[in-house]
CSV table of C-alpha atoms and ligand atoms in Angstrom, one decimal:
chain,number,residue,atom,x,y,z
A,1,UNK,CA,17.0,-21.4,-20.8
A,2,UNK,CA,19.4,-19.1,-21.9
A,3,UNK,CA,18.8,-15.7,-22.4
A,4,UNK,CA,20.9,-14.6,-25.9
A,5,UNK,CA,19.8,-10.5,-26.3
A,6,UNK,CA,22.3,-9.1,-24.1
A,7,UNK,CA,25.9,-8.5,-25.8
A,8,UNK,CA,29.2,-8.4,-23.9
A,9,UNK,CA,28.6,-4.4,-23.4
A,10,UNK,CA,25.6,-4.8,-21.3
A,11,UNK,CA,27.4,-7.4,-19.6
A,12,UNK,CA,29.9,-5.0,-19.3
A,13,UNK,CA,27.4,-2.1,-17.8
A,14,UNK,CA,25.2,-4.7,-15.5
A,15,UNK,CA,28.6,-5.7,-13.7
A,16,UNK,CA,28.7,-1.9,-12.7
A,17,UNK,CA,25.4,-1.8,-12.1
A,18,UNK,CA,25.5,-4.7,-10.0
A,19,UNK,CA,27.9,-3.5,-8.2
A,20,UNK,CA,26.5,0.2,-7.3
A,21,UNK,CA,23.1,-1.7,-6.1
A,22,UNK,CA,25.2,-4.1,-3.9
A,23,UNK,CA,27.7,-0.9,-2.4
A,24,UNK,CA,24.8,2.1,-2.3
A,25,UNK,CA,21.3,0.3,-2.5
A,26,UNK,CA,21.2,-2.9,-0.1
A,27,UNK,CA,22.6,-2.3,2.9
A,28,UNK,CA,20.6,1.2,3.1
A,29,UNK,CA,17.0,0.2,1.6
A,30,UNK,CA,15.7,-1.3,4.8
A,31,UNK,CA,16.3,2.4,6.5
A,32,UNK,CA,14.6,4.3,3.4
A,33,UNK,CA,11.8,1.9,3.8
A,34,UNK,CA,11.5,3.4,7.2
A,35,UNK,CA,12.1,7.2,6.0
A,36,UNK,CA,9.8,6.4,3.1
A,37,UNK,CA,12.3,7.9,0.8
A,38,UNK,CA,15.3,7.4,-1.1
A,39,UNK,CA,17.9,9.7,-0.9
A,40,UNK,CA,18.7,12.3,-3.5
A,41,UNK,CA,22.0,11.9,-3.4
A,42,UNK,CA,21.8,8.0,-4.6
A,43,UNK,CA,20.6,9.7,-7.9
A,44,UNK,CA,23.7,11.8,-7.9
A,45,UNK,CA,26.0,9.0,-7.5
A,46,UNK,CA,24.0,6.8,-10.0
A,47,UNK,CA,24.2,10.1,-12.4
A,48,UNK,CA,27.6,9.9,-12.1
A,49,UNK,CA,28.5,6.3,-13.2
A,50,UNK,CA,26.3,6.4,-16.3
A,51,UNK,CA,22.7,4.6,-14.8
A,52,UNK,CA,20.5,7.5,-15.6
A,53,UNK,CA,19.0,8.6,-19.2
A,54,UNK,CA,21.5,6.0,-20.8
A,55,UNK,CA,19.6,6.4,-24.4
A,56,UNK,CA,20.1,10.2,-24.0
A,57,UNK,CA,22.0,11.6,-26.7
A,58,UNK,CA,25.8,12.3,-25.6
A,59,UNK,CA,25.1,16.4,-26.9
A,60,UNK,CA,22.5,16.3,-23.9
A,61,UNK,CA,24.2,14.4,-20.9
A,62,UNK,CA,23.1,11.1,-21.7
A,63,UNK,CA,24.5,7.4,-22.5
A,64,UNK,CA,24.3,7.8,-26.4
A,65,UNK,CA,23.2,4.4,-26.1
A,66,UNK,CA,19.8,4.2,-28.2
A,67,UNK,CA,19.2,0.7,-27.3
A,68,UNK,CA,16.6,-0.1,-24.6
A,69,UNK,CA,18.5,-3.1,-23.1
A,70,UNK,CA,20.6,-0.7,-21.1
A,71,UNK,CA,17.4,0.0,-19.5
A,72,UNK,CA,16.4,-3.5,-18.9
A,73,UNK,CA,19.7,-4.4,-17.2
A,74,UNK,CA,18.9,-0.9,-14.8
A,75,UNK,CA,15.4,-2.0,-13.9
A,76,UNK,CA,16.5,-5.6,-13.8
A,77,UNK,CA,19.3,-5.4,-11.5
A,78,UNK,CA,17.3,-3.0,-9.1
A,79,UNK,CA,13.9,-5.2,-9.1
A,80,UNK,CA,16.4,-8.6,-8.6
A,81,UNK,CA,17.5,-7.6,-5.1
A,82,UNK,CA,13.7,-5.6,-4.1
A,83,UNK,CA,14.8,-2.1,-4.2
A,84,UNK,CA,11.0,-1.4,-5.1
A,85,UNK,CA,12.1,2.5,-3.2
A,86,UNK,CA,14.5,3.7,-6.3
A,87,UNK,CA,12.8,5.6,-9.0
A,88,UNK,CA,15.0,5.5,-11.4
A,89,UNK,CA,12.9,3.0,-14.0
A,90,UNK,CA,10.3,6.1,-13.8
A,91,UNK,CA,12.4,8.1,-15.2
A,92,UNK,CA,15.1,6.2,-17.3
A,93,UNK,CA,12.1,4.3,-19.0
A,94,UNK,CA,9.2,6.1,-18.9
A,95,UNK,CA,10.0,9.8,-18.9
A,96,UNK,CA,12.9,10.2,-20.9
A,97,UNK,CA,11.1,9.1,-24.2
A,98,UNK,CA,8.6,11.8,-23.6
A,99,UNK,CA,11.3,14.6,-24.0
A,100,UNK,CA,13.2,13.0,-26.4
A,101,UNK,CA,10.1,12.5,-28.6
A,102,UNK,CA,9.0,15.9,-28.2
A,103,UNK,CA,11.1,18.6,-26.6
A,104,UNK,CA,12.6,21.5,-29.0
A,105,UNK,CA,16.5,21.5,-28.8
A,106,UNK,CA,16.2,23.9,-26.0
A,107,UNK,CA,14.1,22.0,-23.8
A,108,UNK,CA,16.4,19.2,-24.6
A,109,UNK,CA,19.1,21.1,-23.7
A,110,UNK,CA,17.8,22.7,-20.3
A,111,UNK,CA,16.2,19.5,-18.9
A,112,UNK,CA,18.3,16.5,-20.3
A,113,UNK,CA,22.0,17.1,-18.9
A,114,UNK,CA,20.2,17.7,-15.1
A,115,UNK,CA,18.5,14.8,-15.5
A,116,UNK,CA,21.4,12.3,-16.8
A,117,UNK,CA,23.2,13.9,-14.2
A,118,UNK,CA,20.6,12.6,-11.4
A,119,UNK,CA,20.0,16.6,-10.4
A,120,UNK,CA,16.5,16.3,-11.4
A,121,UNK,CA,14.2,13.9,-10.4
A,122,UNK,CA,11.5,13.4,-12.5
A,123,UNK,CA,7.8,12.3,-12.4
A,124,UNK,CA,4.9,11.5,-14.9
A,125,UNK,CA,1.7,12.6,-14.1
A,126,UNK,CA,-1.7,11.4,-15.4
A,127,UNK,CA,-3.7,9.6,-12.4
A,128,UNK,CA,-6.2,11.9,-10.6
A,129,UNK,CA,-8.3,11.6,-7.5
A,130,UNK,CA,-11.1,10.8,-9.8
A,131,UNK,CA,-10.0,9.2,-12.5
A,132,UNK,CA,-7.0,6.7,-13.6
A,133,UNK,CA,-8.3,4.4,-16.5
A,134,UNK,CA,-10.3,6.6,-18.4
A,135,UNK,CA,-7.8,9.0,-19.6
A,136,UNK,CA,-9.7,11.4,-21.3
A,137,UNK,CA,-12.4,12.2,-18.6
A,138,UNK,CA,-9.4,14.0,-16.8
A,139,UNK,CA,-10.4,17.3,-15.3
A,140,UNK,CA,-6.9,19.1,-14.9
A,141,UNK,CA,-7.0,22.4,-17.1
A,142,UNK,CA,-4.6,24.2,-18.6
A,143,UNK,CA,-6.2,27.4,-20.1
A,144,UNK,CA,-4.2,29.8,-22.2
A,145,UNK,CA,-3.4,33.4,-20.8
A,146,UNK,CA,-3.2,36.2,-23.3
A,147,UNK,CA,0.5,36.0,-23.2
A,148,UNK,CA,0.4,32.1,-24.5
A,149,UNK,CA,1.1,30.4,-21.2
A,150,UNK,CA,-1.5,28.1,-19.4
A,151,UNK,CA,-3.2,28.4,-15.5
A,152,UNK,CA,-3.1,25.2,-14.5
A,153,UNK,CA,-5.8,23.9,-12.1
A,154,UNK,CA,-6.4,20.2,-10.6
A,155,UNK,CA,-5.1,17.5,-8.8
A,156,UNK,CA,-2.8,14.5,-9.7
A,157,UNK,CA,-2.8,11.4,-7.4
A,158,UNK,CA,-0.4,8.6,-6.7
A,159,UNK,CA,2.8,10.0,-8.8
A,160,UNK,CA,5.6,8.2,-8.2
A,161,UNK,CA,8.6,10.5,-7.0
A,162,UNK,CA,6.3,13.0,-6.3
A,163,UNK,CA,7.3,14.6,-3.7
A,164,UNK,CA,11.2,14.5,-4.9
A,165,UNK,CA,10.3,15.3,-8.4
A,166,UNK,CA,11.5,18.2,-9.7
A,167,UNK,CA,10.3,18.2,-12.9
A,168,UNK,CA,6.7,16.3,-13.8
A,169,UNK,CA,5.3,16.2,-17.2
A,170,UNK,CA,1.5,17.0,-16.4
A,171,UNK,CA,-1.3,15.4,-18.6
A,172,UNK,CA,-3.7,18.6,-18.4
A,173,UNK,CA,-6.9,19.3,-20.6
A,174,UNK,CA,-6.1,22.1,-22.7
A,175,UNK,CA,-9.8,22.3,-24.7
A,176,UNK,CA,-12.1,21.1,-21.4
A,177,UNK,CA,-14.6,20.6,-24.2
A,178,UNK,CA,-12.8,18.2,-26.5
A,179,UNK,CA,-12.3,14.4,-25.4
A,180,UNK,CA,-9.0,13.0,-26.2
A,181,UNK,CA,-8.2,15.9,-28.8
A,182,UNK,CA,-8.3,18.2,-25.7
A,183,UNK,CA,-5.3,16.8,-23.9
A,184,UNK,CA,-1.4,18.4,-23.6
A,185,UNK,CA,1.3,17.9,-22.1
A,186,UNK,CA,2.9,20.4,-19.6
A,187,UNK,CA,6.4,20.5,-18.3
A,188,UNK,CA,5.7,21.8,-14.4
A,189,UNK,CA,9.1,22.3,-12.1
A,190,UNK,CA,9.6,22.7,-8.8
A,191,UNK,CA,9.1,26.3,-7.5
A,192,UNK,CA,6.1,27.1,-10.0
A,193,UNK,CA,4.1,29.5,-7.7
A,194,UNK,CA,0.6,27.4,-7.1
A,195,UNK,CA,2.7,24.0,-7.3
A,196,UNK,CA,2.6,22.2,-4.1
A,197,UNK,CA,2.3,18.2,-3.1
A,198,UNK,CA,1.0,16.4,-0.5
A,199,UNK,CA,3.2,14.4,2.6
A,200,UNK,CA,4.1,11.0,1.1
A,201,UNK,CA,1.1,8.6,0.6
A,202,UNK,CA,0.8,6.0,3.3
A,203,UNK,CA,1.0,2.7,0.8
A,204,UNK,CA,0.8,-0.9,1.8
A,205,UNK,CA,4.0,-2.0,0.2
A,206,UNK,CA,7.0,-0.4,-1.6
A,207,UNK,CA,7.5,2.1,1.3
A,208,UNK,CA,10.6,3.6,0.2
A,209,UNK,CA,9.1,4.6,-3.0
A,210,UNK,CA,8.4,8.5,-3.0
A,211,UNK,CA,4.7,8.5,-3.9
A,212,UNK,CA,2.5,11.8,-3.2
A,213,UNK,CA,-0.7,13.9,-4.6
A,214,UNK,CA,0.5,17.1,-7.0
A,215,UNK,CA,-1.8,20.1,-6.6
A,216,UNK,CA,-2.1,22.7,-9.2
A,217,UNK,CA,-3.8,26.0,-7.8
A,218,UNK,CA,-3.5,28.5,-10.6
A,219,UNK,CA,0.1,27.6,-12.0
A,220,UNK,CA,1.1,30.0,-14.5
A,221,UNK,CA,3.4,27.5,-16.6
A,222,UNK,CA,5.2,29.4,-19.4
A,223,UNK,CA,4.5,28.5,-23.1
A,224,UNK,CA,8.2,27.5,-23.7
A,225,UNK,CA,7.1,24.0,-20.9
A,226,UNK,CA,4.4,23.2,-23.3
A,227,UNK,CA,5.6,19.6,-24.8
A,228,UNK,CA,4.9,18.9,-28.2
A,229,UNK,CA,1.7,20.1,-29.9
A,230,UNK,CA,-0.8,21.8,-27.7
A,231,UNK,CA,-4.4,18.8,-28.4
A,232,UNK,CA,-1.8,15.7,-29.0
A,233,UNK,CA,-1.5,15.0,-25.6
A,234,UNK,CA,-3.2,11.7,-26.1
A,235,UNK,CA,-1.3,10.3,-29.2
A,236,UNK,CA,1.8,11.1,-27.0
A,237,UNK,CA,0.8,9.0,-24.3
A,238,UNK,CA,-0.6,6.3,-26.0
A,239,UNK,CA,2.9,6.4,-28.3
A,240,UNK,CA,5.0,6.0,-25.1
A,241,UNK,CA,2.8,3.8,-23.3
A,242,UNK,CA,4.1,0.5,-24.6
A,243,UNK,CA,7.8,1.0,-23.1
A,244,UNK,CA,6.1,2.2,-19.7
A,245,UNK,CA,4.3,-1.2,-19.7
A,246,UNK,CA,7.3,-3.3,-21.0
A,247,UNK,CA,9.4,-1.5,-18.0
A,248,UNK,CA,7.4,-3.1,-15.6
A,249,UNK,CA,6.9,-6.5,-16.9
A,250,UNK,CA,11.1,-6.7,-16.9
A,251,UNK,CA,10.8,-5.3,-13.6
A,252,UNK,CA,7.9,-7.9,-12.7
A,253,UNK,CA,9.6,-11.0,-14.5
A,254,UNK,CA,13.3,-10.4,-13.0
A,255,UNK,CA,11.4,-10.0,-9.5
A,256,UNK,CA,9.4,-13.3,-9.9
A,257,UNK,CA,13.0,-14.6,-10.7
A,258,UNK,CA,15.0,-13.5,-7.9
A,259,UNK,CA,11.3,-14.4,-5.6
A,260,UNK,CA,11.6,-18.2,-7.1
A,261,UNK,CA,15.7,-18.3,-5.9
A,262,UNK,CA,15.7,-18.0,-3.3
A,263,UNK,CA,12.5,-19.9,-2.2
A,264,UNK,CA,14.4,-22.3,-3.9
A,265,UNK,CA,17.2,-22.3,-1.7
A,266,UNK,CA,15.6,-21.9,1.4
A,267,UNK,CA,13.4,-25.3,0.1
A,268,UNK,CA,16.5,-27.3,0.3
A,269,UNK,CA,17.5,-25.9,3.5
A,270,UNK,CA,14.4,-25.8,5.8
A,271,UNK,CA,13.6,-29.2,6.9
A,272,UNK,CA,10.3,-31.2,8.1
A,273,UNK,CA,9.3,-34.1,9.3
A,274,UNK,CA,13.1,-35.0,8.4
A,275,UNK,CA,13.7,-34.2,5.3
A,276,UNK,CA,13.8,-30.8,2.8
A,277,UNK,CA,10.8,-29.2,2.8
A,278,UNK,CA,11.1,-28.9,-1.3
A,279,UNK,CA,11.6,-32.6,-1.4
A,280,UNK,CA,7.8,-33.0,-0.8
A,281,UNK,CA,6.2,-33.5,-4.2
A,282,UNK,CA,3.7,-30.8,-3.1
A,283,UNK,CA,6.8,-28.3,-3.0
A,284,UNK,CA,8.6,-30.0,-5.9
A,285,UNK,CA,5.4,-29.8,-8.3
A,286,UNK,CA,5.0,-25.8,-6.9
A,287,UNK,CA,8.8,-24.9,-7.6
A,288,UNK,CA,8.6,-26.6,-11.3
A,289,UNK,CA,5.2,-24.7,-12.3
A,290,UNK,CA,6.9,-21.5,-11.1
A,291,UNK,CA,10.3,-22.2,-13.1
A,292,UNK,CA,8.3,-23.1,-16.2
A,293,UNK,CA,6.3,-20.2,-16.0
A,294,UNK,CA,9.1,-17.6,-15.3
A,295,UNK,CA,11.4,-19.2,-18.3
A,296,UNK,CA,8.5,-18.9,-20.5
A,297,UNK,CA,7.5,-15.4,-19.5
A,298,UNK,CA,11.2,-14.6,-19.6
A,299,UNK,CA,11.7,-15.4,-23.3
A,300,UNK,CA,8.7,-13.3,-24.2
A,301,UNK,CA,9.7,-10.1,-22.5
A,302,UNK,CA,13.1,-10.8,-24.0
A,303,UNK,CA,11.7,-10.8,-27.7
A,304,UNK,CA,9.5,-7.8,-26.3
A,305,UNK,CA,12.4,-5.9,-25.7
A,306,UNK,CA,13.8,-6.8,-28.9
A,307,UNK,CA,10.9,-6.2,-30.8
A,308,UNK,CA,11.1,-3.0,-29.3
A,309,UNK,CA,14.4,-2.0,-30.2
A,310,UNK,CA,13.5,-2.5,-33.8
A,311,UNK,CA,10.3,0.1,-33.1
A,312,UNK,CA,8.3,-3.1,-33.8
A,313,UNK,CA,6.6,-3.6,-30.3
A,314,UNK,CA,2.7,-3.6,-31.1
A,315,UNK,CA,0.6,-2.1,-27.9
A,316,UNK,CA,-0.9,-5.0,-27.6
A,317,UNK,CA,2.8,-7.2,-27.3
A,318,UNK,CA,3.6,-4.7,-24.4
A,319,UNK,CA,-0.1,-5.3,-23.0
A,320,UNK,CA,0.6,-8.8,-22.8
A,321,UNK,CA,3.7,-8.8,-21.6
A,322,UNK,CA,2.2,-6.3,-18.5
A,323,UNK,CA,-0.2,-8.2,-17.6
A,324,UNK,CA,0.3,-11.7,-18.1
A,325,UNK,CA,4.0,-11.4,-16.3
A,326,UNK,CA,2.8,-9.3,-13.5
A,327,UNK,CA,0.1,-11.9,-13.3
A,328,UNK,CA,2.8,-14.8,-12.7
A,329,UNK,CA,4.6,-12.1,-10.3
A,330,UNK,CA,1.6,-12.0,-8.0
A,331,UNK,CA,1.3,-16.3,-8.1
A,332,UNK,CA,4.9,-16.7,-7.6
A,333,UNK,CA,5.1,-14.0,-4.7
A,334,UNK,CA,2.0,-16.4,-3.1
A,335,UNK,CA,4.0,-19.7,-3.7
A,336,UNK,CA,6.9,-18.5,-2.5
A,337,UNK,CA,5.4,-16.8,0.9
A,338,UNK,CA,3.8,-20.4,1.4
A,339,UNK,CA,6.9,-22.6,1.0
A,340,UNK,CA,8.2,-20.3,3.6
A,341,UNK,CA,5.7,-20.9,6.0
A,342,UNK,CA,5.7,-18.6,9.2
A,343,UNK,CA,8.8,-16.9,8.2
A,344,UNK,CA,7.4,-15.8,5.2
A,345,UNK,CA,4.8,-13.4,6.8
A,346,UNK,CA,8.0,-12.3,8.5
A,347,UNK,CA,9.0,-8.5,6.8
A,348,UNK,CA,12.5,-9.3,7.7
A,349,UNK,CA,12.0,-11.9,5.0
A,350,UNK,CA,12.8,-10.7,1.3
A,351,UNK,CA,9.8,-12.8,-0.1
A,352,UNK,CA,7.6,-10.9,2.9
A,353,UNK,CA,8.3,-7.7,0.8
A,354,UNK,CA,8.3,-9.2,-2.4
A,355,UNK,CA,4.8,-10.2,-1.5
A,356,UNK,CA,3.5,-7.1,-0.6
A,357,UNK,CA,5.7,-4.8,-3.2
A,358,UNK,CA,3.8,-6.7,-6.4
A,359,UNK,CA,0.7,-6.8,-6.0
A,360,UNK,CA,0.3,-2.9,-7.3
A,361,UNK,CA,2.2,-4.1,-10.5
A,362,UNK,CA,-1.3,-5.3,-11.8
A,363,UNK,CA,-2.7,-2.1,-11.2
A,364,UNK,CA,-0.3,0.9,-11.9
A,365,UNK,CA,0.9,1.4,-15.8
A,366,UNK,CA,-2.7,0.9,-16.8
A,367,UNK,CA,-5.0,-1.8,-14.9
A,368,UNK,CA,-4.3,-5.3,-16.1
A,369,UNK,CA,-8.4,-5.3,-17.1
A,370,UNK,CA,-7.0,-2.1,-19.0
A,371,UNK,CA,-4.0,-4.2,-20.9
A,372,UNK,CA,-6.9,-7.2,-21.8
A,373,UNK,CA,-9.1,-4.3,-23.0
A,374,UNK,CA,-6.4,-3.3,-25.2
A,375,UNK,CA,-5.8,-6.6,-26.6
A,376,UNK,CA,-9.7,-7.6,-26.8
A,377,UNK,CA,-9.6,-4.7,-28.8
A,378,UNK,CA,-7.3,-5.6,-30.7
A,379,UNK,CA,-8.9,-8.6,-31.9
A,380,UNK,CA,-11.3,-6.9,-33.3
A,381,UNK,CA,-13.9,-7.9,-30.3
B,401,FAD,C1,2.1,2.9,-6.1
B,401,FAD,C2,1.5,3.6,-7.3
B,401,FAD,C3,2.3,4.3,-8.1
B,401,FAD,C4,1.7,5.0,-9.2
B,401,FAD,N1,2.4,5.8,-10.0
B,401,FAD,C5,1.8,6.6,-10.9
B,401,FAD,C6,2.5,7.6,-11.6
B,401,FAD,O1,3.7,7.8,-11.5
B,401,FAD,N2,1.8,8.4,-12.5
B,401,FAD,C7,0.5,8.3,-12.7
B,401,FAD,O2,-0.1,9.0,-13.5
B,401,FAD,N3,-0.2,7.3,-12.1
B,401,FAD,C8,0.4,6.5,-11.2
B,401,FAD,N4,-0.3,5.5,-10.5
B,401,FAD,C9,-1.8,5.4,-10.8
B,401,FAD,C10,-2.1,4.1,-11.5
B,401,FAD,O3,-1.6,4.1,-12.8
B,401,FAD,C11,-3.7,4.0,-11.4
B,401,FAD,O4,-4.0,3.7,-10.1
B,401,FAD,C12,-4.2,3.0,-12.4
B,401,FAD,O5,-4.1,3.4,-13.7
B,401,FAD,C13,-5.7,2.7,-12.1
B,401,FAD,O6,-6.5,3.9,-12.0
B,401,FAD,P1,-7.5,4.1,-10.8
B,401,FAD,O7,-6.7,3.9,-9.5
B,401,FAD,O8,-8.1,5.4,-11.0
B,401,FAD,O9,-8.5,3.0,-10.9
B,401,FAD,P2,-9.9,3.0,-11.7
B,401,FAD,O10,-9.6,3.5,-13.1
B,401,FAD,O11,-10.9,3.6,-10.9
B,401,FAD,O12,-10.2,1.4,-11.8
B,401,FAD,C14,-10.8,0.7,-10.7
B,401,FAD,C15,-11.1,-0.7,-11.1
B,401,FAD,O13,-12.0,-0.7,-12.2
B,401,FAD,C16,-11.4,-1.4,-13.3
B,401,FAD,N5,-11.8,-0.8,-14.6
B,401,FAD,C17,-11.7,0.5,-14.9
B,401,FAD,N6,-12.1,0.7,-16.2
B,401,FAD,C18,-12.3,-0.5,-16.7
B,401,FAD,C19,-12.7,-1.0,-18.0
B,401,FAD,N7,-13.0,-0.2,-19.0
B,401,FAD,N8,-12.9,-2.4,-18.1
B,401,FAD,C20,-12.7,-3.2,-17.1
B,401,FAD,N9,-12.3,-2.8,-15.9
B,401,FAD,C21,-12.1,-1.5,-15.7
B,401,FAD,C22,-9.9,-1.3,-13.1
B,401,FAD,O14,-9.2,-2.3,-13.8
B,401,FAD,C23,-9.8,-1.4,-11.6
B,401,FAD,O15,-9.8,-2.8,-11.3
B,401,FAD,C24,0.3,4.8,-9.5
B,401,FAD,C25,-0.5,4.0,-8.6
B,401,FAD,C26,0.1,3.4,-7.5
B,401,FAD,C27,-0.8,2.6,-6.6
C-alpha cells in the first residue's frame, strides 16, 4: 500500500541518507558490533551532511526543518539495514525536543550548534538501578547549594550513548519529599567533577549500541544547566514522551519491513523437498500474515507521524503505536528466523540480528505493559 506522507524533499534527503548508511554505516557495523561502539567520527560526518538535529532552528546549527518526517526517514533508513549500534534517533528524536522546549536562548545557543554538528553526543537519562517504570519513586537528588546550583547524587542505568555522551539531560529529584512535583531536569556534561560511567554494559543484542551506567557522586552542576522550571521535570517528560515512543515504533515497523524482505527473498530461493521453501502453504500463509500486519501497522504509524506534525498525537496514539508495532516486530523477527531454518540462528545472518536486536524494543521507551497502562487509562478503566 502506498505510503503518500513523504514529499519529494524527503525523497530528496532519504536518497542522501541512503546513501551515507550504504558508504559509512554497512560495511563497518559488523566491526563496531565487535568494538561495542560506534565511532565518533560517524557523527561528525553525519553532522556534516545535514542528518543530525534536522528540526533545529537554522540560528542554532540545525536543519530549520520543523517537520518530524525528516526524522522518520533518519531512523527509517538506519533501522532498514540493522544498524541498531548508531545513536543518532536518541538524539535527533528524543533529546532535541527537550532543549528546544525548554532551554533559554543561551543554552540553545551553547548546546545546539555542537550537537547539529555531531560534536556532542547526547544521552537521556531516567532509568535507575532500582527503578525504570515508576518514574517518580526515582532516588537521584539534586539539592540546591547556597549559590543556586545542585549536588547531584545517584545512579542512572542502561543510558543509551552513555558512555560517548557528552551531554545527558539527568531526570533528578529536586524536592526528595514531593512525588512527581519533585522532579527536574539537569543538563550534566562531560568533565563535571563527580561524573563518571561504567565500561559498556554487556547486552544480548544491539552490541554496537554505546549503552552504560552514569554515576553521580556529588556533582556540583551549575544553575545555568538546570532545564526549564526547577519541580516540572515530570510534565516535561511526559510532554516529550509521545515522539520518544513514535521514534521507536518507526524504527520497529521499518525493521519488521526490511525483516519480512528479505525472508521473502530468501523463501523463493532456498529450496526443499524440490521446490521453494515459500511455496509451501505453511510459508505462504506465514509470509501473507506478516505482509498484512506490517502494511497495516505501517499506515498507522504513518498517520501517527502526521498527527504529530499537526501537535495532534494523543499519548495514547503513540502508546499504541509503541507497543502494538514493536509487538508485530518481535512475531515477524520469530517468523522470519523460522522460514530460515538453521541459517537463521546463524549471526552472520541479518534476521539472526534482527532477532536478537528487537526484542528490547518492547521494553525500553516505557514497558509495553507501561503503553497499555497508559491507554487502559485512558479509557477511563
Ligand atoms: C538497551 C536499553 C537501552 C535503554 N536506554 C535508555 C535510555 O537511554 N535512557 C533511560 O532512561 N532508560 C533507558 N533504558 C531503560 C528502559 O527504559 C527501562 O528498562 C524500562 O523503562 C523498564 O524499566 P525497568 O528495567 O526498571 O523495569 P521495571 O520497571 O522493573 O519493570 C519490570 C517488569 O514489570 C512490569 N511492570 C512494571 N510496572 C508495571 C505496571 N504498573 N503494570 C504492569 N506491569 C508493570 C514491566 O512492564 C516489566 O515487564 C534502556 C534499556 C535498555 C535495555
Amino acid at each position: 500500500m502506498e505510503r503518500d506522507i513523504f514529499t519529494e524533499e524527503h525523497d530528496r534527503f532519504r536518497d542522501s541518507v541512503t546513501r551515507f548508511v550504504a558508504d559509512e554505516v554497512v560495511p563497518f557495523h559488523d566491526a563496531w558490533e565487535r568494538e561495542g561502539m560506534v565511532p565518533r567520527e560517524l557523527w561528525i560526518k553525519a553532522g556534516g551532511l545535514g542528518i543530525l538535529c534536522t528540526d533545529v532552528p537554522t540560528l542554532y546549527g540545525g536543519g530549520g526543518e520543523a517537520d518530524f518526517r525528516y526524522n522518520v526517514v533518519v531512523t527509517e533508513e538506519l533501522a532498514k539495514v540493522g544498524a541498531s549500534g548508531v545513536g543518532f534517533p536518541l538524539h535527533n528524536d528524543v533529546v532535541v525536543p527537550y532543549l528546544l522546549r525548554h532551554a533559554d536562548d543561551d543554552q540553545k545557543q551553547r548546546w545546539l550548534p555542537p550537537m547539529a554538528r555531531g560534536e556532542t553526543i547526547t544521552a537521556l537519562a531516567m532509568t535507575e538501578p532500582g527503578t525504570g517504570s515508576d518514574l517518580a519513586s526515582i532516588t537521584t537528588t539534586a539539592r540546591r547549594e547556597e549559590d543556586g546550583s545542585y549536588r547531584l547524587n545517584g545512579a542512572k542505568t542502561f543510558i543509551t550513548n552513555g558512555i560517548q555522551a557528552d551531554l545527558v539531560i539527568v531526570c533528578a529529584k529536586t524536592d526528595p519529599d514531593a512525588s512527581h512535583a519533585g522532579l527536574s531536569l539537569l543538563v550534566v556534561e562531560r568533565g563535571m567533577a563527580g561524573f563518571s560511567r561504567s565500561p559498556r554494559l554487556e547486552k544480548i543484542g544491539m552490541h554496537a549500541q554505546d549503552t552504560a551506567e552514569l554515576f553521580f557522586d556529588d556533582v556540583i552542576v551549575p544553575a545555568e544547566n538546570l532545564l526549564g522550571e526547577e519541580g516540572q521535570g515530570f510534565g516535561y517528560l511526559m510532554e516529550a514522551l509521545p515522539q520518544e515512543r513514535l521514534s521507536i515504533a518507526v524504527s520497529a515497523i521499518a525493521g519488521a519491513t526490511a525483516a519480512f524482505e528479505a525472508t521473502l527473498t530468501y523463501a523463493k530461493q532456498r529450496e526443499a523437498f524440490g521446490r521453494p521453501i515459500g511455496s509451501f502453504q505453511n510459508s505462504r500463509f506465514a509470509l501473507a500474515e506478516m505482509y498484512t500486519k506490517i502494511t497495516i501497522g505501517q499506515q498507522f504509524v504513518d498517520r501517527c507521524t502526521v498527527l504529530h506534525d499537526r501537535g495532534q498525537l494523543t499519548i495514547d496514539e503513540a502508546a499504541m503505536a509503541k507497543w502494538w508495532v514493536t509487538d508485530l516486530l518481535g512475531e515477524v523477527v520469530d517468523a522470519c528466523v523460522q522460514l530460515h531454518g538453521g541459517y537463521g540462528y546463524m549471526r552472520e545472518y541479518p534476521i539472526a540480528r534482527a532477532f536478537v536486536d528487537a526484542r528490547v524494543q518492547r521494553i525500553y521507551g516505557g514497558t509495553n505493559e507501561i503503553m497499555k497502562e497508559i491507554i487502559g487509562r485512558s479509557l477511563g478503566v
